[in-house]
Every structure is written in C-alpha cells, then in structure tokens.
XYZ file of N, CA and C in Angstrom:
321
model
N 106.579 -103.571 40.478
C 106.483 -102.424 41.361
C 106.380 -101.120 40.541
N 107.073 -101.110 39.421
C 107.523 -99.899 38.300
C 106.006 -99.762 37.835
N 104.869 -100.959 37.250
C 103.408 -100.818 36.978
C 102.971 -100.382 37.998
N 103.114 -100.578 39.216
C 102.176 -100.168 40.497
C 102.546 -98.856 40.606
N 103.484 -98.369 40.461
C 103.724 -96.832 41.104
C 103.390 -95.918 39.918
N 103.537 -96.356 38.637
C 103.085 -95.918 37.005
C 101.025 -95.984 37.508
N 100.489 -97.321 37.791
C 99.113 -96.930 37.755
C 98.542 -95.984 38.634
N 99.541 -95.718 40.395
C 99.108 -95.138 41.179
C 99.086 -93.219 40.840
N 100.371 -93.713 40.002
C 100.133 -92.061 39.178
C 99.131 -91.813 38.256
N 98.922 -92.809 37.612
C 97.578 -92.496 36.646
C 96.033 -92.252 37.298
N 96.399 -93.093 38.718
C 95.186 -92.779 39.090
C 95.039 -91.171 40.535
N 96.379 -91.257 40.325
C 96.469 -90.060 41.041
C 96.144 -88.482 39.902
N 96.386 -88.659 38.363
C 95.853 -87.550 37.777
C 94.232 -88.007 37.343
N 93.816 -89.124 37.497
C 92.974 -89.116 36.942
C 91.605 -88.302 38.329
N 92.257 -88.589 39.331
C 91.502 -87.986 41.007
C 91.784 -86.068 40.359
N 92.707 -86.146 39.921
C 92.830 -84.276 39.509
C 92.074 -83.915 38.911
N 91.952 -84.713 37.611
C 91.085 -84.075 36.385
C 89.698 -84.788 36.804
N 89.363 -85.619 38.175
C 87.902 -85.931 38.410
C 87.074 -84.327 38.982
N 88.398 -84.296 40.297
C 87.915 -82.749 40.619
C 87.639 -81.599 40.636
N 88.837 -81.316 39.358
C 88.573 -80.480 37.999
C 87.417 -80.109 37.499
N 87.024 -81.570 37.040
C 85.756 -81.352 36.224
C 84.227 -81.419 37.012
N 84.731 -81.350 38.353
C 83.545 -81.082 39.403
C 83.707 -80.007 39.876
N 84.500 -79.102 40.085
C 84.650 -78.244 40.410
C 84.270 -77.231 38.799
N 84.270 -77.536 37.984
C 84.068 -76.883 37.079
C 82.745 -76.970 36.449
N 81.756 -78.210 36.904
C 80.070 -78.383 36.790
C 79.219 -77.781 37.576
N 79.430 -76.855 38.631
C 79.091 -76.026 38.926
C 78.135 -74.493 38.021
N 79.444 -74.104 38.097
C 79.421 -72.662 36.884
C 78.932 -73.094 35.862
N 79.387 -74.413 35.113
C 78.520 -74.771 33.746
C 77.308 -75.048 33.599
N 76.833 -75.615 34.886
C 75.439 -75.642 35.131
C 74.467 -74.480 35.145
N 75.320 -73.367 36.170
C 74.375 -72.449 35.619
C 74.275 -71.384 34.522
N 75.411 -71.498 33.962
C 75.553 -70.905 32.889
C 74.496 -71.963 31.446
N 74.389 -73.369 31.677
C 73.293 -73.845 31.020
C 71.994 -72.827 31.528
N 71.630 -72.916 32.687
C 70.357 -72.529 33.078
C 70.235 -71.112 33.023
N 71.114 -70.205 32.877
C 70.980 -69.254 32.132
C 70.849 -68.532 30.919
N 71.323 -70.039 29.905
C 71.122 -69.702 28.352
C 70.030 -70.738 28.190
N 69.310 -71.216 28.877
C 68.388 -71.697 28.414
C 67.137 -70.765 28.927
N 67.298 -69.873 29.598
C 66.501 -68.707 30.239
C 66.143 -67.949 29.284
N 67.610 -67.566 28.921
C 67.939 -66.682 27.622
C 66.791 -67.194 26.260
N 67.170 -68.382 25.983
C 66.581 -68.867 24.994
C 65.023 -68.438 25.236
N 64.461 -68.927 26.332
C 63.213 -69.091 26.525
C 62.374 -67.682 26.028
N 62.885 -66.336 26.706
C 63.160 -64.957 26.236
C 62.641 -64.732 25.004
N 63.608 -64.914 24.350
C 63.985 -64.424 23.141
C 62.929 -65.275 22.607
N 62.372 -66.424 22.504
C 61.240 -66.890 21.776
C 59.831 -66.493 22.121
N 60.408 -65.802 23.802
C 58.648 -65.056 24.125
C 58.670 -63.610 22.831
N 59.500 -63.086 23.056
C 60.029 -62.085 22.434
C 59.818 -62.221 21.059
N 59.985 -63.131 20.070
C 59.691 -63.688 18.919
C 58.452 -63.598 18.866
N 57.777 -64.456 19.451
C 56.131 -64.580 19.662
C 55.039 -63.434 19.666
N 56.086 -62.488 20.791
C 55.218 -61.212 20.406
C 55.662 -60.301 19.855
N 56.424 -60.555 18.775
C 56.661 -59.658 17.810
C 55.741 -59.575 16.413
N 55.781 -61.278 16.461
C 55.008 -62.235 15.846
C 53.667 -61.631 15.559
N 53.126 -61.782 16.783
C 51.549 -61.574 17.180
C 51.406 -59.859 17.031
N 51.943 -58.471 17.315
C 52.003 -57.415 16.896
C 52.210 -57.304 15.569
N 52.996 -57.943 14.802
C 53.254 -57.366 13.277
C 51.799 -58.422 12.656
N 51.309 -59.172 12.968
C 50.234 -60.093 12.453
C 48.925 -58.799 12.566
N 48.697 -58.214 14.064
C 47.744 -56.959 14.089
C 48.285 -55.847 13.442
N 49.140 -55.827 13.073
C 49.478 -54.654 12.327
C 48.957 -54.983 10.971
N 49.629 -56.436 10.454
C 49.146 -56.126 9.176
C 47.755 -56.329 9.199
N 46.751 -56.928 10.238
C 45.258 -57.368 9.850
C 44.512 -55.857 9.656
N 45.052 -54.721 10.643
C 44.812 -53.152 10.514
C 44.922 -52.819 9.254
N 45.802 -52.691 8.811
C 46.525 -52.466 7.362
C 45.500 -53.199 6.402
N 45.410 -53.695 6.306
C 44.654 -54.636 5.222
C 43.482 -54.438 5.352
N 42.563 -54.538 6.780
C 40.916 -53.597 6.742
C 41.068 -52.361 6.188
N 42.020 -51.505 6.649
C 42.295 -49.931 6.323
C 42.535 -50.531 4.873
N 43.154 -51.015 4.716
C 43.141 -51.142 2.599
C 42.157 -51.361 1.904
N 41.470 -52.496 2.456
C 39.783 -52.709 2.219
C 38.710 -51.625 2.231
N 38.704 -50.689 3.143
C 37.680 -49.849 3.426
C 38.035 -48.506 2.332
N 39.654 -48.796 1.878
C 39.858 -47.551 1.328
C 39.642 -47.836 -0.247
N 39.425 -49.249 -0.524
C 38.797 -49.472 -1.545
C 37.292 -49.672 -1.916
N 36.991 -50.134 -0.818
C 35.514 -49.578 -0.834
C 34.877 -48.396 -0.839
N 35.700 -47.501 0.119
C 35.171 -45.924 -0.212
C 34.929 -45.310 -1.679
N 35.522 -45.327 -2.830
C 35.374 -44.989 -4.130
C 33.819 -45.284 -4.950
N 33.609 -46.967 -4.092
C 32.593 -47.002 -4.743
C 31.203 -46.495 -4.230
N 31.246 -46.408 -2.684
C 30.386 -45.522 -1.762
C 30.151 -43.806 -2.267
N 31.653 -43.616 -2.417
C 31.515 -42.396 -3.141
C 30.688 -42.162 -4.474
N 30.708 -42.847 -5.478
C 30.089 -42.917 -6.229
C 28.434 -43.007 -6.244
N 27.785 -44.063 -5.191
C 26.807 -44.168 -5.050
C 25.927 -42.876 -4.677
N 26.795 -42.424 -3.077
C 25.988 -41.257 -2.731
C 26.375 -40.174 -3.856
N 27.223 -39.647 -4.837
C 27.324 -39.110 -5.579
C 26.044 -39.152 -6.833
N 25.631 -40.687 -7.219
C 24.588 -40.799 -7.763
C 23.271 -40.412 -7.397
N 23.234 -40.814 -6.130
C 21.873 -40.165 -5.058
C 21.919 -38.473 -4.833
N 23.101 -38.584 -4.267
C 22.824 -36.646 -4.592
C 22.450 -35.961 -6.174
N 23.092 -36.388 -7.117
C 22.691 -35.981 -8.433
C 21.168 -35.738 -8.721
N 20.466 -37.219 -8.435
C 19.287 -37.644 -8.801
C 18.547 -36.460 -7.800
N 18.801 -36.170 -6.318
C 18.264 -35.119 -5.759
C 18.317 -33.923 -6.358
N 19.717 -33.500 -6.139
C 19.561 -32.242 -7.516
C 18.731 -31.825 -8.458
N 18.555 -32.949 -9.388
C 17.966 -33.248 -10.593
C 16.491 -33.177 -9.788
N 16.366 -33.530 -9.173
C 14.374 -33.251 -8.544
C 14.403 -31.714 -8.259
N 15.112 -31.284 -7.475
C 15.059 -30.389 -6.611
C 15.161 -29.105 -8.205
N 15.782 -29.469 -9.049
C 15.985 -28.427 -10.384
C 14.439 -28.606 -10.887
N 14.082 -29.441 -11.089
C 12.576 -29.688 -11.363
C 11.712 -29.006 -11.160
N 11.918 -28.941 -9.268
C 11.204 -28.265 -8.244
C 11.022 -27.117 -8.443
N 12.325 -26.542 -9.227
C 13.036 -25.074 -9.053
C 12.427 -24.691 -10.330
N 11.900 -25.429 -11.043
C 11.520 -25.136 -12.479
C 10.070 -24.797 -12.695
N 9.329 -25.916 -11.797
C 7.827 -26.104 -11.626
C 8.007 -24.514 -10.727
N 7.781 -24.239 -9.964
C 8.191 -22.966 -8.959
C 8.290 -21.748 -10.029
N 9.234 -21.963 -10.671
C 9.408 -20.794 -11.248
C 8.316 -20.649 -12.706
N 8.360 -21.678 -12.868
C 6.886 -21.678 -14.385
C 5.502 -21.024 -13.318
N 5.282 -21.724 -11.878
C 4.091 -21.476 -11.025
C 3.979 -19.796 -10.779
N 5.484 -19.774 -10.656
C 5.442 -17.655 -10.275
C 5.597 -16.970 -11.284
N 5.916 -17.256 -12.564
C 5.796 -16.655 -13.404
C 4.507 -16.593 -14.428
N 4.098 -17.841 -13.779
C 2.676 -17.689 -14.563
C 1.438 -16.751 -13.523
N 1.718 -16.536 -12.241
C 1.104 -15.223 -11.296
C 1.372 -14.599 -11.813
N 2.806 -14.136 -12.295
C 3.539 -12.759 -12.410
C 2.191 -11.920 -13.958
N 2.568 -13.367 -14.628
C 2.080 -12.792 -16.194
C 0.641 -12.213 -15.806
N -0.280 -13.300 -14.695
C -1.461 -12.733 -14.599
C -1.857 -11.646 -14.285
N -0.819 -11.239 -12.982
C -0.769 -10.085 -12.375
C -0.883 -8.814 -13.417
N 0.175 -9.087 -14.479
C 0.440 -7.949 -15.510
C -0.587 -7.665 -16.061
C-alpha cells in the first residue's frame, strides 16, 4: 500500500511538472519564432551590407582606374598640343619671314 501511495505521488508530481512544462511551451515557442525572425533580419541586413560595400568598392576601384589612366591621357593630349604649337610657331614664322619680306620690298 506504502508503494501505491509513494507511486501515486510520483505520479501526482510528475502531472505538475507535465503542466508546467505546457504551460510554459507556449511563450517558448514564440519566443523561438521570434529569434528566428530576428535571425532571419540580421542576415538580410548582412546581405545588404554585403552587396553596398561590394558597390562601393567596385566605384572605388573604376575611380582608381580612371585616375590612373588620366596621367597617361594627359600626356598624350599634352604631346598633341605641343606638336600643334610647334606647327602653329612654324606658321608664325613662315608669316612673319612672308611680311617681312613685303616690308623689305616696300622699303
């Protein structure tokens, strides 16, 4: 009788801590489904941080490219303007030999 009234108590806490822990899967449930929300978030969030600092640096790096290319652009049209110059002094030379050789005739 002493086992029977010993198991009926065991199974009388074990009915406590059943309802306990149903009464307490509730809230844990959604507190799962809220940190798994969370989670979900924070990896969109990752992603496009991800994907912005990736266009940032691809910007960065054309802008680095172009700013190394400019030097040598510079140079080129620098060569082309020279070579104009250099005609145009020519020009300025032939011109001035052409009017000064009027001038002399004139005299």
């Amino acid at each position: 009788m002493r086992k029977l009234a010993n198991t009926e108590d065991n199974l009388a806490r074990l009915d406590d801590l059943l309802r306990e822990i149903h009464r307490q899967l509730g809230p844990l449930g959604r507190q799962a489904r809220v940190s798994r929300r969370a989670d979900t978030i924070q990896m969109t969030i990752r992603d496009a941080q991800a994907r912005l600092f990736t266009d940032d640096a691809c910007q960065l790096q054309d802008k680095r490219d172009n700013l190394r290319s400019d030097p040598a652009d510079t140079r080129r049209r620098l060569a082309a303007l020279q070579q104009d110059l250099a005609k145009a002094k020519v020009r300025i030379e032939q011109v001035e030999a052409i009017t000064s050789g009027s001038n002399s005739q004139l005299a």
